[in-house]
Amino acid sequence: MSIELTQDHVFQTYARQGRPFVKGEGCKLYDDQGKIYTDFLAGIAVCNLGHCHPDITAAISAQAGTLVHVSNLFYTMPQAELARALTEKSFADRIFFANSGAEANEAAIKLARRFFQAKGETDRFKIVTMQQSFHGRTMATLSATGQDKIKKGFYPLLDGFVHVPFNDIEALKAALDDTVCAVMMEPVQGEGGVIPSDPKYIKAVRQLCTDTGTLLIFDEIQTGMGRCGTLFAHESYGVTPDIMTLAKALANGVPIGAMLATEEAASGFEMGSHGSTFGGTPLATAAALEVVRLISEDGFLASVCEKSAYFLAQLNGLKEKHKKVVDVRGKGLLIGMELDVSKGKTASEYMAECFKKGFIINAIQDKILRFAPPLIIGTAEINQLVAVLDNLLAGEDH
Ligand SMILES: *Cc1c(COP(=O)(O)O)cnc(C)c1O
């Protein structure tokens, strides 16, 4: 029923898989015929603590029965407490709350421009981003995104975005002049194919931005909230941005976005500069507060790093065994496995085969398998998926 209704009445902008899901619990999803799936995608890196984590469900339920929304014309405790928790745990001093990743990035783009325009530097409005980057689907964030295929048909886009090759410091150096207000990048490119920053590169980017007085924006929408083994991915590189955006896993599935900034960068906004009706509702922030508490529990992030090392070792084992696998890369539990698709099965076909066997994974550019399981995934579940992949790959050994 829901398949027909969706196909008849919802915009057909997504290729959907399988039967409708009716229930989630931890790393498992249940479809309407009772088939159980192990989730290695977590709603695209959203349900980092697993589906329907009891503590988060309790926080949402309690807040839903107390206060859901009042607007940002008033004060509420969950928003205030979340702002305190996130600023205490990061480089940032201030937070603007939004409802999605694209909205958080919109806020970052607006802040970077206004930061200089407020000082009278009206020519300093360009933002340099990376080729293959993904920053969202609104007009400004699409303009920021470094992938032509999703821009097609939407021209003219917003002026003032320049794209340079990722992990190429000379290209960035050449692009930075006195018309550039900010550099915006993902510490690990997600949609672009799971491509981590080179540690030397990201440090050099920070230095270059500091030397030229350019704001550095990290889009941690996919990489934040423990996904890469530290609360925020940039921590493991030993660099901090001036502005950071969060969304996806921040409230484990309740829609939320956030733009965090240093006091200095935040000075670009003043009373009335920006707004959002829903941004930071008591409901969403109560859920996020519980997420932050759970990720901050002793040993949680260490366990993510251990599972990451284990998963990467297993996948590298597959790479040694099967010619089809050309690369295994990633950080924490955001992992990509690139396949040689010049002959044989594509990444989408691997995704479909895994789905049939009860494992949810993702395919990007039809040659990269992306794994972003809930961070509570167990080694037994990792072993099961690796065995399925091993079997599929063996079918293509010649
Ligand atoms: C998903 C994502 C976005 C967009 O977030 P939405 O909530 O879909 O608007 C932006 N940047 C990155 C790095 C993302 O992964």
Coordinates of C-alpha atoms and ligand atoms in Angstrom, one line a residue:
M1 CA 0.0 0.0 0.0
S2 CA 2.6 2.6 1.0
I3 CA 4.7 1.7 -2.1
E4 CA 1.8 2.5 -4.4
L5 CA 0.8 5.7 -2.5
T6 CA 4.4 6.9 -2.5
Q7 CA 4.9 6.2 -6.2
D8 CA 1.6 7.9 -7.0
H9 CA 1.8 11.0 -4.7
V10 CA 5.4 11.7 -3.7
F11 CA 7.9 13.4 -6.0
Q12 CA 9.9 10.7 -7.7
T13 CA 13.3 12.2 -6.8
Y14 CA 14.6 9.1 -4.9
A15 CA 15.2 5.5 -6.0
R16 CA 13.8 3.6 -3.0
Q17 CA 14.6 0.0 -2.1
G18 CA 12.6 -2.9 -0.7
R19 CA 9.4 -3.1 1.3
P20 CA 8.3 -0.3 3.7
F21 CA 10.1 -0.3 7.1
V22 CA 7.8 -0.4 10.1
K23 CA 10.2 -0.7 13.1
G24 CA 13.8 0.0 14.1
E25 CA 15.7 -1.3 17.1
G26 CA 19.5 -0.7 17.6
C27 CA 21.2 -1.9 14.4
K28 CA 18.1 -3.7 13.1
L29 CA 15.3 -2.6 10.8
Y30 CA 12.1 -4.6 10.3
D31 CA 10.0 -4.4 7.1
D32 CA 6.2 -4.9 6.9
Q33 CA 6.7 -8.6 6.1
G34 CA 8.8 -9.2 9.2
K35 CA 12.1 -9.4 7.3
I36 CA 15.0 -8.2 9.5
Y37 CA 17.8 -6.1 8.1
T38 CA 21.2 -5.1 9.7
D39 CA 21.7 -1.5 9.1
F40 CA 25.1 -0.3 7.8
L41 CA 23.8 3.1 6.7
A42 CA 21.9 4.5 9.8
G43 CA 19.6 6.6 7.7
I44 CA 22.6 8.2 6.0
A45 CA 24.8 8.7 9.0
V46 CA 21.9 9.9 11.2
C47 CA 21.0 7.3 13.7
N48 CA 24.5 7.1 15.2
L49 CA 23.2 5.6 18.4
G50 CA 21.0 3.1 16.7
H51 CA 17.3 3.1 16.0
C52 CA 15.0 4.0 18.8
H53 CA 17.7 4.2 21.5
P54 CA 15.7 3.9 24.8
D55 CA 17.3 6.9 26.4
I56 CA 16.6 9.1 23.4
T57 CA 13.1 7.8 23.0
A58 CA 12.5 8.7 26.7
A59 CA 13.9 12.2 26.3
I60 CA 11.8 12.8 23.2
S61 CA 8.7 11.4 24.9
A62 CA 9.1 13.4 28.0
Q63 CA 9.7 16.6 26.1
A64 CA 6.8 15.9 23.7
G65 CA 4.5 15.8 26.8
T66 CA 6.0 19.0 28.3
L67 CA 6.8 21.6 25.6
V68 CA 7.3 21.2 21.9
H69 CA 7.7 24.6 20.4
V70 CA 7.5 28.3 21.4
S71 CA 9.8 30.0 18.7
N72 CA 13.0 31.8 19.2
L73 CA 11.3 34.9 20.6
F74 CA 11.5 33.1 24.0
Y75 CA 14.0 31.2 26.1
T76 CA 13.8 27.4 26.6
M77 CA 16.0 25.2 28.8
P78 CA 16.8 22.3 26.3
Q79 CA 18.2 24.7 23.7
A80 CA 20.2 26.6 26.3
E81 CA 21.6 23.4 27.7
L82 CA 22.5 22.0 24.3
A83 CA 24.3 25.2 23.4
R84 CA 26.3 25.0 26.6
A85 CA 27.1 21.3 26.0
L86 CA 28.3 21.8 22.4
T87 CA 30.3 24.9 23.1
E88 CA 32.0 23.3 26.1
K89 CA 33.0 20.3 24.0
S90 CA 34.2 22.3 20.9
F91 CA 36.2 25.3 19.8
A92 CA 33.0 27.3 19.4
D93 CA 31.5 30.0 21.6
R94 CA 28.1 30.5 20.0
I95 CA 25.5 28.4 18.2
F96 CA 22.7 29.2 15.7
F97 CA 20.1 26.5 15.5
A98 CA 18.5 25.4 12.3
N99 CA 16.5 22.3 11.1
S100 CA 18.7 20.6 8.5
G101 CA 22.2 20.4 7.1
A102 CA 21.6 22.7 4.2
E103 CA 20.1 25.3 6.5
A104 CA 23.1 25.1 8.8
N105 CA 25.3 25.6 5.8
E106 CA 23.2 28.5 4.6
A107 CA 23.7 30.1 8.0
A108 CA 27.5 29.6 7.7
I109 CA 27.6 31.1 4.2
K110 CA 25.6 34.1 5.3
L111 CA 27.7 34.6 8.4
A112 CA 31.0 34.4 6.4
R113 CA 29.7 37.1 4.0
R114 CA 28.3 39.3 6.6
F115 CA 31.4 39.1 8.8
F116 CA 33.3 41.1 6.2
Q117 CA 30.4 43.2 4.9
A118 CA 29.7 44.4 8.4
K119 CA 33.3 45.7 8.4
G120 CA 32.8 47.5 5.1
E121 CA 34.8 44.9 3.1
T122 CA 32.0 44.5 0.6
D123 CA 34.2 43.0 -2.1
R124 CA 35.2 40.1 0.1
F125 CA 32.3 37.7 -0.6
K126 CA 33.7 34.7 -2.4
I127 CA 33.7 31.2 -0.8
V128 CA 36.2 28.6 -1.9
T129 CA 34.9 25.0 -1.7
M130 CA 36.2 21.7 -2.9
Q131 CA 35.5 19.7 -6.0
Q132 CA 33.4 16.7 -5.3
S133 CA 32.1 18.3 -2.1
F134 CA 28.5 18.1 -0.9
H135 CA 27.0 20.9 1.1
G136 CA 23.2 20.6 0.4
R137 CA 20.4 21.1 -2.0
T138 CA 19.2 24.7 -1.4
M139 CA 20.3 27.2 -3.9
A140 CA 23.2 28.6 -1.9
T141 CA 24.4 25.2 -0.7
L142 CA 24.0 23.7 -4.2
S143 CA 26.2 26.6 -5.4
A144 CA 28.7 25.7 -2.8
T145 CA 28.6 22.0 -3.8
G146 CA 31.4 20.9 -6.1
Q147 CA 29.5 18.3 -8.2
D148 CA 28.1 19.4 -11.5
K149 CA 25.6 16.5 -11.9
I150 CA 23.3 17.7 -9.1
K151 CA 23.5 21.3 -10.3
K152 CA 22.2 20.5 -13.8
G153 CA 19.0 22.4 -14.7
F154 CA 19.1 24.9 -11.8
Y155 CA 21.2 27.6 -13.3
P156 CA 21.9 30.4 -12.7
L157 CA 23.2 29.5 -9.2
L158 CA 24.4 31.9 -6.6
D159 CA 27.4 34.0 -7.5
G160 CA 30.7 33.9 -5.7
F161 CA 31.6 30.2 -5.3
V162 CA 34.9 28.9 -6.5
H163 CA 35.8 25.2 -6.5
V164 CA 39.3 23.8 -6.2
P165 CA 40.6 20.2 -6.2
F166 CA 40.5 18.6 -2.7
N167 CA 43.8 17.8 -0.9
D168 CA 45.7 20.1 -3.2
I169 CA 47.2 23.0 -1.2
E170 CA 48.7 24.8 -4.2
A171 CA 45.3 25.0 -5.9
L172 CA 43.9 26.5 -2.7
K173 CA 46.7 29.0 -2.4
A174 CA 46.2 30.2 -5.9
A175 CA 42.5 30.7 -5.3
L176 CA 42.8 32.8 -2.1
D177 CA 42.8 36.5 -2.7
D178 CA 41.3 39.5 -1.1
T179 CA 37.8 38.8 -2.5
V180 CA 37.6 35.5 -0.6
C181 CA 35.7 35.5 2.7
A182 CA 35.8 31.8 3.5
V183 CA 37.0 28.4 2.7
M184 CA 34.4 25.7 3.3
M185 CA 35.2 22.0 3.4
E186 CA 34.3 18.6 4.8
P187 CA 37.1 17.1 6.9
V188 CA 36.1 13.8 5.2
Q189 CA 34.2 14.1 2.0
G190 CA 31.1 11.9 2.4
E191 CA 28.9 12.0 -0.7
G192 CA 32.0 12.8 -2.8
G193 CA 33.2 9.2 -2.2
V194 CA 34.4 8.9 1.4
I195 CA 37.6 10.8 0.9
P196 CA 39.5 11.8 4.1
S197 CA 41.5 15.0 4.2
D198 CA 45.2 14.5 4.1
P199 CA 46.4 15.5 7.6
K200 CA 49.2 17.7 6.2
Y201 CA 46.6 19.3 3.8
I202 CA 44.0 20.2 6.4
K203 CA 46.7 21.7 8.7
A204 CA 48.0 23.8 5.8
V205 CA 44.5 24.9 5.0
R206 CA 44.1 26.2 8.6
Q207 CA 47.4 28.0 8.4
L208 CA 46.6 29.6 5.0
C209 CA 43.3 30.8 6.3
T210 CA 44.9 32.2 9.4
D211 CA 47.6 34.0 7.4
T212 CA 45.1 35.5 5.0
G213 CA 42.4 36.3 7.5
T214 CA 40.0 34.0 5.7
L215 CA 37.3 32.2 7.7
L216 CA 37.5 28.5 7.7
I217 CA 34.2 26.6 7.7
F218 CA 34.1 22.8 8.4
D219 CA 31.0 21.1 7.2
E220 CA 30.8 18.3 9.8
I221 CA 27.2 17.5 9.0
Q222 CA 28.1 13.9 8.1
T223 CA 31.4 13.6 10.0
G224 CA 30.4 15.0 13.4
M225 CA 28.8 13.4 16.4
G226 CA 31.3 10.6 16.8
R227 CA 31.0 9.3 13.3
C228 CA 34.7 9.5 12.7
G229 CA 35.8 8.3 16.1
T230 CA 36.1 11.7 17.8
L231 CA 33.1 13.9 18.7
F232 CA 34.0 16.1 15.7
A233 CA 36.3 14.8 12.9
H234 CA 38.5 17.8 12.9
E235 CA 39.7 17.0 16.4
S236 CA 41.7 14.0 15.1
Y237 CA 43.6 16.3 12.8
G238 CA 44.5 18.8 15.5
V239 CA 43.0 21.8 13.8
T240 CA 39.9 23.9 14.5
P241 CA 37.7 25.9 12.2
D242 CA 36.2 29.3 12.8
I243 CA 32.7 28.0 11.9
M244 CA 31.4 24.5 11.9
T245 CA 28.0 23.0 10.8
L246 CA 26.3 20.0 12.3
A247 CA 23.0 18.2 11.4
K248 CA 22.5 14.6 10.5
A249 CA 23.3 12.7 13.7
L250 CA 22.9 15.6 16.1
A251 CA 19.5 14.5 17.4
N252 CA 19.7 10.8 16.2
G253 CA 16.9 11.3 13.6
V254 CA 14.9 14.3 15.0
P255 CA 15.5 17.0 12.4
I256 CA 18.0 19.6 13.6
G257 CA 20.9 21.7 12.3
A258 CA 23.4 23.9 14.0
M259 CA 26.0 26.4 13.0
L260 CA 28.8 26.9 15.6
A261 CA 31.3 29.7 15.6
T262 CA 34.0 31.4 17.6
E263 CA 33.0 34.6 19.3
E264 CA 35.1 36.5 16.7
A265 CA 33.4 34.9 13.7
A266 CA 30.0 35.1 15.4
S267 CA 30.3 38.9 15.5
G268 CA 29.3 38.9 11.9
F269 CA 25.6 38.5 12.9
E270 CA 23.8 41.0 15.1
M271 CA 20.2 41.3 16.3
G272 CA 17.9 40.4 13.4
S273 CA 20.6 39.2 11.0
H274 CA 19.3 35.7 10.7
G275 CA 16.4 33.6 11.9
S276 CA 14.4 30.4 11.8
T277 CA 10.9 29.6 13.1
F278 CA 11.6 26.0 14.1
G279 CA 15.4 26.2 14.7
G280 CA 16.3 24.6 18.1
T281 CA 12.9 23.6 19.3
P282 CA 12.7 22.1 22.8
L283 CA 11.8 18.8 21.2
A284 CA 14.8 18.6 18.9
T285 CA 17.3 20.0 21.4
A286 CA 16.1 17.7 24.2
A287 CA 16.9 14.8 21.8
A288 CA 20.3 16.2 20.9
L289 CA 21.2 16.8 24.5
E290 CA 20.7 13.1 25.1
V291 CA 22.8 12.3 22.1
V292 CA 25.6 14.4 23.3
R293 CA 25.4 12.8 26.8
L294 CA 25.5 9.3 25.3
I295 CA 28.4 9.9 23.0
S296 CA 30.3 11.6 25.8
E297 CA 30.0 8.5 28.1
D298 CA 33.3 7.0 29.1
G299 CA 34.7 4.6 26.5
F300 CA 32.1 5.3 23.8
L301 CA 34.4 7.0 21.3
A302 CA 37.2 4.6 22.1
S303 CA 34.9 1.8 21.1
V304 CA 34.1 3.5 17.8
C305 CA 37.8 3.7 17.1
E306 CA 38.3 0.0 17.9
K307 CA 35.4 -1.1 15.7
S308 CA 36.7 1.2 12.9
A309 CA 40.1 -0.5 13.1
Y310 CA 38.5 -3.9 13.1
F311 CA 36.1 -3.1 10.2
L312 CA 38.9 -1.6 8.1
A313 CA 41.1 -4.6 8.7
Q314 CA 38.4 -7.0 7.5
L315 CA 37.7 -4.9 4.4
N316 CA 41.4 -4.6 3.7
G317 CA 41.5 -8.4 3.9
L318 CA 38.9 -8.5 1.2
K319 CA 41.0 -6.1 -0.9
E320 CA 44.0 -8.5 -0.6
K321 CA 41.8 -11.4 -1.6
H322 CA 39.8 -10.0 -4.5
K323 CA 41.1 -7.9 -7.4
K324 CA 37.7 -6.2 -7.7
V325 CA 38.4 -4.1 -4.6
V326 CA 40.7 -1.3 -5.5
D327 CA 40.6 0.8 -2.4
V328 CA 39.4 0.8 1.2
R329 CA 39.4 4.2 3.1
G330 CA 37.6 6.2 5.7
K331 CA 37.7 7.5 9.2
G332 CA 36.0 6.0 12.2
L333 CA 32.8 4.3 11.0
L334 CA 32.5 6.3 7.8
I335 CA 34.1 3.9 5.4
G336 CA 34.3 3.5 1.7
M337 CA 35.3 0.5 -0.5
E338 CA 36.0 1.3 -4.1
L339 CA 35.3 -1.3 -6.7
D340 CA 36.7 -1.8 -10.2
V341 CA 33.5 -1.6 -12.2
S342 CA 35.0 -1.6 -15.6
K343 CA 33.6 -5.1 -15.9
G344 CA 31.2 -7.2 -13.8
K345 CA 28.8 -5.8 -11.1
T346 CA 28.4 -2.2 -10.3
A347 CA 28.3 -0.8 -6.7
S348 CA 24.5 -0.5 -7.0
E349 CA 24.3 -4.2 -7.8
Y350 CA 26.4 -5.0 -4.8
M351 CA 24.1 -2.8 -2.7
A352 CA 21.1 -4.6 -4.1
E353 CA 22.6 -8.1 -3.4
C354 CA 23.5 -7.1 0.1
F355 CA 19.9 -5.8 0.6
K356 CA 18.5 -9.2 -0.5
K357 CA 20.6 -10.8 2.1
G358 CA 19.4 -8.5 4.8
F359 CA 22.2 -5.9 4.9
I360 CA 21.7 -2.2 4.2
I361 CA 24.7 -0.4 2.7
N362 CA 25.0 2.5 0.2
A363 CA 26.5 3.0 -3.2
I364 CA 28.1 6.2 -4.4
Q365 CA 29.0 7.0 -8.0
D366 CA 28.2 3.4 -8.8
K367 CA 31.7 2.3 -7.8
I368 CA 32.0 3.0 -4.1
L369 CA 30.3 1.1 -1.3
R370 CA 29.7 3.4 1.7
F371 CA 29.3 2.0 5.2
A372 CA 28.1 4.2 7.9
P373 CA 26.5 1.9 10.5
P374 CA 25.1 3.0 13.9
L375 CA 28.2 3.5 16.1
I376 CA 26.9 0.7 18.4
I377 CA 27.4 -1.9 15.6
G378 CA 29.0 -5.1 16.9
T379 CA 31.9 -7.1 15.5
A380 CA 29.6 -10.1 14.9
E381 CA 27.5 -7.9 12.6
I382 CA 30.6 -6.6 10.9
N383 CA 31.7 -10.2 10.4
Q384 CA 28.4 -11.1 8.9
L385 CA 28.5 -8.3 6.3
V386 CA 32.1 -9.0 5.5
A387 CA 31.2 -12.7 4.8
V388 CA 28.4 -11.6 2.4
L389 CA 30.7 -9.2 0.6
D390 CA 33.4 -11.9 0.5
N391 CA 31.0 -14.3 -1.2
L392 CA 29.8 -11.7 -3.7
L393 CA 33.4 -10.7 -4.6
A394 CA 34.4 -14.4 -4.9
G395 CA 31.7 -14.7 -7.6
E396 CA 33.7 -12.2 -9.7
D397 CA 37.2 -13.7 -9.1
H398 CA 38.6 -15.0 -12.4
Ligands
LIG1 C1 23.8 15.5 4.3 C2 24.8 16.6 4.1 C3 24.4 17.9 3.9 C4 22.9 18.3 3.7 O1 22.1 18.1 4.8 P1 20.5 18.1 4.7 O2 20.0 17.8 6.1 O3 20.2 17.0 3.7 O4 20.2 19.4 4.1 C5 25.4 18.9 3.9 N1 26.7 18.6 4.0 C6 27.1 17.3 4.2 C7 28.5 17.1 4.3 C8 26.2 16.3 4.2 O5 26.6 15.0 4.4

